[in-house]
């Protein structure tokens, strides 16, 4: 992944580091089957757009879908391909990723791409919009 800080853009580098750390928390919480920790990373007004489902709005309506996804896998990996602030204040950041999730037998049950829009709430970022779909 090209890091904007490699181009001398310090604020973008700090934002990338922050989102990378949050992404690590997200993956670890999924791998630990911890729905509550995953949901702590979502904004109260989050929107989830999943392949094959209508748009889901609000943290309480999103939680069952996240719980099902976590229940389907024992191991998930995310590889960020791009993390970029969307505005000068870096109040919104988009993250484009590849992901894969395996069940207890090692079978890949999720494999695809993801787009997250992170929104700064006070001094921390939360997932505001999350879209993903399958490569198969």
Short mmCIF file of N, CA and C in Angstrom, two decimals:
data_model
loop_
_atom_site.label_atom_id
_atom_site.label_comp_id
_atom_site.label_asym_id
_atom_site.label_seq_id
_atom_site.Cartn_x
_atom_site.Cartn_y
_atom_site.Cartn_z
N UNK A 1 0.85 -1.16 0.00
CA UNK A 1 0.00 0.00 0.00
C UNK A 1 0.90 1.23 0.00
N UNK A 2 0.63 2.15 -0.90
CA UNK A 2 1.34 3.42 -0.95
C UNK A 2 0.91 4.25 0.24
N UNK A 3 1.86 4.68 1.01
CA UNK A 3 1.57 5.51 2.18
C UNK A 3 1.80 6.96 1.80
N UNK A 4 0.79 7.79 2.06
CA UNK A 4 0.90 9.20 1.73
C UNK A 4 2.03 9.87 2.48
N UNK A 5 2.39 9.33 3.66
CA UNK A 5 3.50 9.94 4.39
C UNK A 5 4.81 9.72 3.64
N UNK A 6 4.88 8.69 2.79
CA UNK A 6 6.05 8.50 1.95
C UNK A 6 6.20 9.66 0.97
N UNK A 7 5.09 10.34 0.71
CA UNK A 7 5.11 11.50 -0.18
C UNK A 7 5.27 12.80 0.59
N UNK A 8 5.47 12.69 1.92
CA UNK A 8 5.68 13.87 2.73
C UNK A 8 4.42 14.52 3.27
N UNK A 9 3.31 13.81 3.25
CA UNK A 9 2.06 14.37 3.74
C UNK A 9 1.85 13.82 5.15
N UNK A 10 2.30 14.59 6.16
CA UNK A 10 2.35 14.11 7.53
C UNK A 10 0.97 13.83 8.11
N UNK A 11 0.00 14.73 7.93
CA UNK A 11 -1.33 14.52 8.49
C UNK A 11 -1.94 13.23 7.93
N UNK A 12 -1.79 13.01 6.65
CA UNK A 12 -2.34 11.80 6.04
C UNK A 12 -1.68 10.56 6.62
N UNK A 13 -0.39 10.65 6.91
CA UNK A 13 0.33 9.52 7.50
C UNK A 13 -0.23 9.20 8.88
N UNK A 14 -0.48 10.22 9.69
CA UNK A 14 -1.04 10.00 11.03
C UNK A 14 -2.43 9.37 10.93
N UNK A 15 -3.22 9.84 9.99
CA UNK A 15 -4.56 9.28 9.79
C UNK A 15 -4.45 7.83 9.35
N UNK A 16 -3.56 7.53 8.43
CA UNK A 16 -3.37 6.14 7.99
C UNK A 16 -2.97 5.25 9.15
N UNK A 17 -2.06 5.74 9.98
CA UNK A 17 -1.63 4.95 11.14
C UNK A 17 -2.79 4.70 12.10
N UNK A 18 -3.62 5.73 12.31
CA UNK A 18 -4.77 5.60 13.20
C UNK A 18 -5.76 4.58 12.66
N UNK A 19 -6.09 4.68 11.38
CA UNK A 19 -7.06 3.75 10.77
C UNK A 19 -6.49 2.34 10.75
N UNK A 20 -5.21 2.20 10.49
CA UNK A 20 -4.57 0.88 10.51
C UNK A 20 -4.68 0.25 11.89
N UNK A 21 -4.46 1.04 12.94
CA UNK A 21 -4.58 0.54 14.31
C UNK A 21 -6.03 0.13 14.62
N UNK A 22 -6.99 0.94 14.18
CA UNK A 22 -8.40 0.61 14.39
C UNK A 22 -8.79 -0.65 13.61
N UNK A 23 -8.24 -0.79 12.42
CA UNK A 23 -8.51 -1.98 11.62
C UNK A 23 -7.96 -3.22 12.31
N UNK A 24 -6.81 -3.10 12.94
CA UNK A 24 -6.24 -4.21 13.71
C UNK A 24 -7.16 -4.59 14.86
N UNK A 25 -7.71 -3.58 15.56
CA UNK A 25 -8.68 -3.84 16.64
C UNK A 25 -9.91 -4.58 16.09
N UNK A 26 -10.37 -4.14 14.93
CA UNK A 26 -11.55 -4.73 14.29
C UNK A 26 -11.30 -6.21 13.98
N UNK A 27 -10.18 -6.51 13.35
CA UNK A 27 -9.84 -7.88 12.98
C UNK A 27 -9.65 -8.73 14.24
N UNK A 28 -8.94 -8.21 15.23
CA UNK A 28 -8.73 -8.97 16.47
C UNK A 28 -10.05 -9.28 17.16
N UNK A 29 -10.96 -8.31 17.20
CA UNK A 29 -12.26 -8.54 17.85
C UNK A 29 -13.06 -9.61 17.10
N UNK A 30 -13.01 -9.58 15.77
CA UNK A 30 -13.70 -10.62 14.99
C UNK A 30 -13.08 -11.98 15.29
N UNK A 31 -11.76 -12.05 15.26
CA UNK A 31 -11.07 -13.32 15.49
C UNK A 31 -11.27 -13.85 16.91
N UNK A 32 -11.62 -12.96 17.85
CA UNK A 32 -11.90 -13.36 19.23
C UNK A 32 -13.41 -13.57 19.45
N UNK A 33 -14.19 -13.49 18.37
CA UNK A 33 -15.64 -13.70 18.43
C UNK A 33 -16.29 -12.72 19.40
N UNK A 34 -15.83 -11.46 19.38
CA UNK A 34 -16.28 -10.45 20.33
C UNK A 34 -17.13 -9.40 19.62
N UNK A 35 -18.42 -9.67 19.50
CA UNK A 35 -19.33 -8.78 18.78
C UNK A 35 -19.36 -7.39 19.41
N UNK A 36 -19.37 -7.32 20.75
CA UNK A 36 -19.43 -6.02 21.42
C UNK A 36 -18.24 -5.14 21.07
N UNK A 37 -17.04 -5.73 21.03
CA UNK A 37 -15.85 -4.95 20.68
C UNK A 37 -15.89 -4.48 19.24
N UNK A 38 -16.41 -5.31 18.35
CA UNK A 38 -16.57 -4.89 16.95
C UNK A 38 -17.54 -3.73 16.88
N UNK A 39 -18.67 -3.86 17.55
CA UNK A 39 -19.71 -2.82 17.49
C UNK A 39 -19.25 -1.50 18.09
N UNK A 40 -18.32 -1.52 19.03
CA UNK A 40 -17.77 -0.28 19.58
C UNK A 40 -17.07 0.55 18.51
N UNK A 41 -16.66 -0.09 17.43
CA UNK A 41 -15.96 0.62 16.36
C UNK A 41 -16.92 1.26 15.36
N UNK A 42 -18.21 0.98 15.47
CA UNK A 42 -19.21 1.55 14.56
C UNK A 42 -19.84 2.80 15.17
N UNK A 43 -20.10 3.77 14.32
CA UNK A 43 -20.80 4.99 14.66
C UNK A 43 -22.27 4.66 14.98
N UNK A 44 -22.89 5.41 15.88
CA UNK A 44 -24.30 5.17 16.21
C UNK A 44 -25.21 5.29 14.99
N UNK A 45 -24.84 6.15 14.06
CA UNK A 45 -25.64 6.37 12.85
C UNK A 45 -25.06 5.64 11.64
N UNK A 46 -24.38 4.52 11.89
CA UNK A 46 -23.71 3.81 10.80
C UNK A 46 -24.70 3.30 9.77
N UNK A 47 -24.17 3.08 8.58
CA UNK A 47 -24.93 2.51 7.47
C UNK A 47 -24.13 1.32 6.95
N UNK A 48 -24.80 0.19 6.78
CA UNK A 48 -24.15 -0.99 6.24
C UNK A 48 -24.83 -1.37 4.94
N UNK A 49 -24.02 -1.60 3.91
CA UNK A 49 -24.53 -1.96 2.59
C UNK A 49 -23.87 -3.28 2.20
N UNK A 50 -24.63 -4.35 2.34
CA UNK A 50 -24.13 -5.69 2.10
C UNK A 50 -24.72 -6.26 0.82
N UNK A 51 -23.93 -7.05 0.16
CA UNK A 51 -24.38 -7.71 -1.06
C UNK A 51 -25.60 -8.58 -0.75
N UNK A 52 -26.67 -8.37 -1.51
CA UNK A 52 -27.86 -9.18 -1.36
C UNK A 52 -28.84 -8.72 -0.30
N UNK A 53 -28.56 -7.60 0.36
CA UNK A 53 -29.43 -7.09 1.41
C UNK A 53 -29.76 -5.64 1.13
N UNK A 54 -30.87 -5.17 1.70
CA UNK A 54 -31.17 -3.74 1.60
C UNK A 54 -30.24 -2.99 2.55
N UNK A 55 -30.16 -1.69 2.39
CA UNK A 55 -29.32 -0.85 3.24
C UNK A 55 -29.81 -0.93 4.68
N UNK A 56 -28.87 -1.08 5.60
CA UNK A 56 -29.18 -1.19 7.03
C UNK A 56 -28.63 0.06 7.71
N UNK A 57 -29.47 0.78 8.43
CA UNK A 57 -29.06 2.03 9.07
C UNK A 57 -29.20 1.92 10.58
N UNK A 58 -28.19 2.43 11.29
CA UNK A 58 -28.23 2.46 12.74
C UNK A 58 -27.49 1.30 13.37
N UNK A 59 -26.79 1.60 14.45
CA UNK A 59 -25.97 0.60 15.12
C UNK A 59 -26.79 -0.60 15.62
N UNK A 60 -27.96 -0.34 16.18
CA UNK A 60 -28.76 -1.45 16.72
C UNK A 60 -29.27 -2.38 15.61
N UNK A 61 -29.55 -1.83 14.44
CA UNK A 61 -30.01 -2.66 13.32
C UNK A 61 -28.84 -3.37 12.64
N UNK A 62 -27.64 -2.81 12.76
CA UNK A 62 -26.45 -3.38 12.14
C UNK A 62 -25.92 -4.57 12.93
N UNK A 63 -26.06 -4.53 14.24
CA UNK A 63 -25.46 -5.52 15.13
C UNK A 63 -25.79 -6.97 14.76
N UNK A 64 -27.04 -7.34 14.43
CA UNK A 64 -27.31 -8.74 14.09
C UNK A 64 -26.54 -9.22 12.85
N UNK A 65 -26.33 -8.35 11.89
CA UNK A 65 -25.58 -8.72 10.68
C UNK A 65 -24.10 -8.93 11.00
N UNK A 66 -23.57 -8.06 11.86
CA UNK A 66 -22.18 -8.21 12.29
C UNK A 66 -22.04 -9.51 13.09
N UNK A 67 -22.98 -9.78 13.98
CA UNK A 67 -22.93 -11.00 14.78
C UNK A 67 -22.96 -12.25 13.90
N UNK A 68 -23.78 -12.24 12.86
CA UNK A 68 -23.83 -13.39 11.95
C UNK A 68 -22.51 -13.57 11.22
N UNK A 69 -21.95 -12.45 10.72
CA UNK A 69 -20.68 -12.53 10.01
C UNK A 69 -19.60 -13.10 10.93
N UNK A 70 -19.54 -12.62 12.16
CA UNK A 70 -18.54 -13.11 13.11
C UNK A 70 -18.78 -14.58 13.43
N UNK A 71 -20.04 -14.97 13.56
CA UNK A 71 -20.36 -16.36 13.87
C UNK A 71 -20.01 -17.33 12.76
N UNK A 72 -19.93 -16.83 11.54
CA UNK A 72 -19.63 -17.69 10.39
C UNK A 72 -18.14 -17.99 10.24
N UNK A 73 -17.28 -17.23 10.91
CA UNK A 73 -15.84 -17.36 10.71
C UNK A 73 -15.11 -17.57 12.04
N UNK A 74 -13.94 -18.18 11.95
CA UNK A 74 -13.06 -18.26 13.11
C UNK A 74 -11.82 -17.41 12.90
N UNK A 75 -11.50 -17.13 11.65
CA UNK A 75 -10.34 -16.31 11.32
C UNK A 75 -10.67 -15.41 10.16
N UNK A 76 -10.36 -14.14 10.31
CA UNK A 76 -10.56 -13.19 9.22
C UNK A 76 -9.27 -12.41 9.01
N UNK A 77 -9.00 -12.07 7.77
CA UNK A 77 -7.86 -11.21 7.45
C UNK A 77 -8.36 -10.04 6.60
N UNK A 78 -7.80 -8.88 6.86
CA UNK A 78 -8.07 -7.68 6.08
C UNK A 78 -6.74 -7.15 5.58
N UNK A 79 -6.70 -6.76 4.34
CA UNK A 79 -5.51 -6.13 3.78
C UNK A 79 -5.93 -4.78 3.20
N UNK A 80 -5.50 -3.71 3.85
CA UNK A 80 -5.83 -2.37 3.35
C UNK A 80 -5.10 -2.13 2.05
N UNK A 81 -5.82 -1.62 1.09
CA UNK A 81 -5.22 -1.26 -0.19
C UNK A 81 -5.10 0.24 -0.34
N UNK A 82 -5.93 0.95 0.41
CA UNK A 82 -5.92 2.41 0.32
C UNK A 82 -6.60 2.98 1.57
N UNK A 83 -5.96 3.95 2.19
CA UNK A 83 -6.54 4.70 3.31
C UNK A 83 -6.26 6.16 3.03
N UNK A 84 -7.33 6.96 2.82
CA UNK A 84 -7.16 8.34 2.39
C UNK A 84 -8.17 9.26 3.05
N UNK A 85 -7.70 10.38 3.63
CA UNK A 85 -8.64 11.38 4.15
C UNK A 85 -9.48 11.93 3.00
N UNK A 86 -10.76 12.22 3.30
CA UNK A 86 -11.67 12.71 2.27
C UNK A 86 -11.83 14.23 2.32
N UNK A 87 -11.31 14.86 3.37
CA UNK A 87 -11.42 16.30 3.51
C UNK A 87 -10.17 16.82 4.23
N UNK A 88 -9.96 18.12 4.18
CA UNK A 88 -8.75 18.72 4.75
C UNK A 88 -8.61 18.46 6.25
N UNK A 89 -9.71 18.43 6.96
CA UNK A 89 -9.66 18.21 8.41
C UNK A 89 -9.55 16.72 8.76
N UNK A 90 -9.64 15.87 7.77
CA UNK A 90 -9.61 14.41 7.95
C UNK A 90 -10.74 13.95 8.87
N UNK A 91 -11.90 14.62 8.76
CA UNK A 91 -13.07 14.19 9.53
C UNK A 91 -13.69 12.93 8.95
N UNK A 92 -13.46 12.71 7.67
CA UNK A 92 -13.92 11.49 7.00
C UNK A 92 -12.73 10.87 6.28
N UNK A 93 -12.61 9.55 6.39
CA UNK A 93 -11.51 8.82 5.78
C UNK A 93 -12.09 7.58 5.12
N UNK A 94 -11.65 7.30 3.89
CA UNK A 94 -12.11 6.04 3.30
C UNK A 94 -10.98 5.02 3.32
N UNK A 95 -11.40 3.78 3.50
CA UNK A 95 -10.46 2.65 3.53
C UNK A 95 -10.99 1.59 2.58
N UNK A 96 -10.18 1.25 1.60
CA UNK A 96 -10.51 0.19 0.64
C UNK A 96 -9.64 -1.01 0.99
N UNK A 97 -10.27 -2.18 1.11
CA UNK A 97 -9.56 -3.37 1.58
C UNK A 97 -9.99 -4.63 0.84
N UNK A 98 -9.18 -5.65 0.97
CA UNK A 98 -9.52 -7.02 0.59
C UNK A 98 -9.69 -7.79 1.90
N UNK A 99 -10.59 -8.76 1.91
CA UNK A 99 -10.78 -9.54 3.13
C UNK A 99 -11.02 -11.00 2.79
N UNK A 100 -10.77 -11.82 3.79
CA UNK A 100 -11.04 -13.25 3.67
C UNK A 100 -11.41 -13.76 5.06
N UNK A 101 -12.40 -14.64 5.12
CA UNK A 101 -12.80 -15.24 6.39
C UNK A 101 -12.91 -16.74 6.24
N UNK A 102 -12.32 -17.46 7.18
CA UNK A 102 -12.33 -18.92 7.14
C UNK A 102 -13.13 -19.45 8.33
N UNK A 103 -13.79 -20.60 8.13
CA UNK A 103 -14.50 -21.23 9.24
C UNK A 103 -13.54 -22.15 10.00
N UNK A 104 -14.06 -22.88 10.99
CA UNK A 104 -13.23 -23.73 11.84
C UNK A 104 -12.54 -24.84 11.06
N UNK A 105 -13.09 -25.23 9.92
CA UNK A 105 -12.48 -26.27 9.08
C UNK A 105 -11.45 -25.70 8.11
N UNK A 106 -11.23 -24.39 8.15
CA UNK A 106 -10.28 -23.75 7.25
C UNK A 106 -10.86 -23.40 5.90
N UNK A 107 -12.16 -23.65 5.72
CA UNK A 107 -12.81 -23.32 4.45
C UNK A 107 -13.07 -21.82 4.39
N UNK A 108 -12.76 -21.22 3.24
CA UNK A 108 -13.03 -19.80 3.03
C UNK A 108 -14.53 -19.63 2.84
N UNK A 109 -15.16 -18.86 3.73
CA UNK A 109 -16.59 -18.61 3.63
C UNK A 109 -16.90 -17.18 3.19
N UNK A 110 -15.94 -16.30 3.37
CA UNK A 110 -16.04 -14.92 2.88
C UNK A 110 -14.74 -14.58 2.19
N UNK A 111 -14.83 -13.98 1.02
CA UNK A 111 -13.65 -13.55 0.29
C UNK A 111 -14.10 -12.42 -0.63
N UNK A 112 -13.57 -11.25 -0.42
CA UNK A 112 -14.04 -10.15 -1.25
C UNK A 112 -13.36 -8.84 -0.95
N UNK A 113 -14.12 -7.77 -1.15
CA UNK A 113 -13.58 -6.43 -0.98
C UNK A 113 -14.50 -5.62 -0.09
N UNK A 114 -13.92 -4.60 0.53
CA UNK A 114 -14.65 -3.80 1.50
C UNK A 114 -14.31 -2.33 1.31
N UNK A 115 -15.29 -1.49 1.57
CA UNK A 115 -15.07 -0.05 1.60
C UNK A 115 -15.68 0.47 2.89
N UNK A 116 -14.85 1.08 3.71
CA UNK A 116 -15.32 1.69 4.96
C UNK A 116 -15.09 3.19 4.89
N UNK A 117 -16.09 3.93 5.31
CA UNK A 117 -15.94 5.37 5.51
C UNK A 117 -15.88 5.56 7.02
N UNK A 118 -14.75 6.05 7.50
CA UNK A 118 -14.56 6.32 8.92
C UNK A 118 -14.89 7.79 9.17
N UNK A 119 -15.61 8.05 10.25
CA UNK A 119 -16.01 9.41 10.61
C UNK A 119 -15.41 9.74 11.98
N UNK A 120 -14.81 10.93 12.06
CA UNK A 120 -14.23 11.34 13.33
C UNK A 120 -15.35 11.82 14.24
N UNK A 121 -15.45 11.20 15.40
CA UNK A 121 -16.39 11.59 16.45
C UNK A 121 -15.55 12.06 17.63
N UNK A 122 -15.63 13.34 17.94
CA UNK A 122 -14.75 13.93 18.95
C UNK A 122 -13.31 13.72 18.49
N UNK A 123 -12.54 12.90 19.20
CA UNK A 123 -11.14 12.72 18.80
C UNK A 123 -10.87 11.33 18.25
N UNK A 124 -11.91 10.50 18.10
CA UNK A 124 -11.68 9.15 17.59
C UNK A 124 -12.52 8.89 16.34
N UNK A 125 -12.09 7.90 15.59
CA UNK A 125 -12.80 7.52 14.37
C UNK A 125 -13.71 6.33 14.64
N UNK A 126 -14.86 6.34 13.97
CA UNK A 126 -15.81 5.24 14.02
C UNK A 126 -16.21 4.90 12.58
N UNK A 127 -16.58 3.65 12.35
CA UNK A 127 -17.04 3.24 11.03
C UNK A 127 -18.43 3.85 10.82
N UNK A 128 -18.53 4.69 9.80
CA UNK A 128 -19.78 5.39 9.52
C UNK A 128 -20.56 4.68 8.40
N UNK A 129 -19.86 4.27 7.37
CA UNK A 129 -20.46 3.52 6.26
C UNK A 129 -19.57 2.32 5.98
N UNK A 130 -20.19 1.15 5.85
CA UNK A 130 -19.44 -0.07 5.57
C UNK A 130 -20.14 -0.82 4.44
N UNK A 131 -19.40 -1.04 3.37
CA UNK A 131 -19.91 -1.79 2.23
C UNK A 131 -18.95 -2.93 1.95
N UNK A 132 -19.47 -4.10 1.67
CA UNK A 132 -18.59 -5.17 1.21
C UNK A 132 -19.37 -6.13 0.33
N UNK A 133 -18.61 -6.80 -0.53
CA UNK A 133 -19.21 -7.82 -1.39
C UNK A 133 -18.19 -8.90 -1.69
N UNK A 134 -18.70 -9.99 -2.19
CA UNK A 134 -17.91 -11.19 -2.42
C UNK A 134 -17.23 -11.17 -3.78
N UNK A 135 -16.07 -11.80 -3.83
CA UNK A 135 -15.39 -11.99 -5.11
C UNK A 135 -15.86 -13.26 -5.82
N UNK A 136 -16.64 -14.07 -5.13
CA UNK A 136 -17.08 -15.33 -5.76
C UNK A 136 -18.58 -15.39 -5.88
#
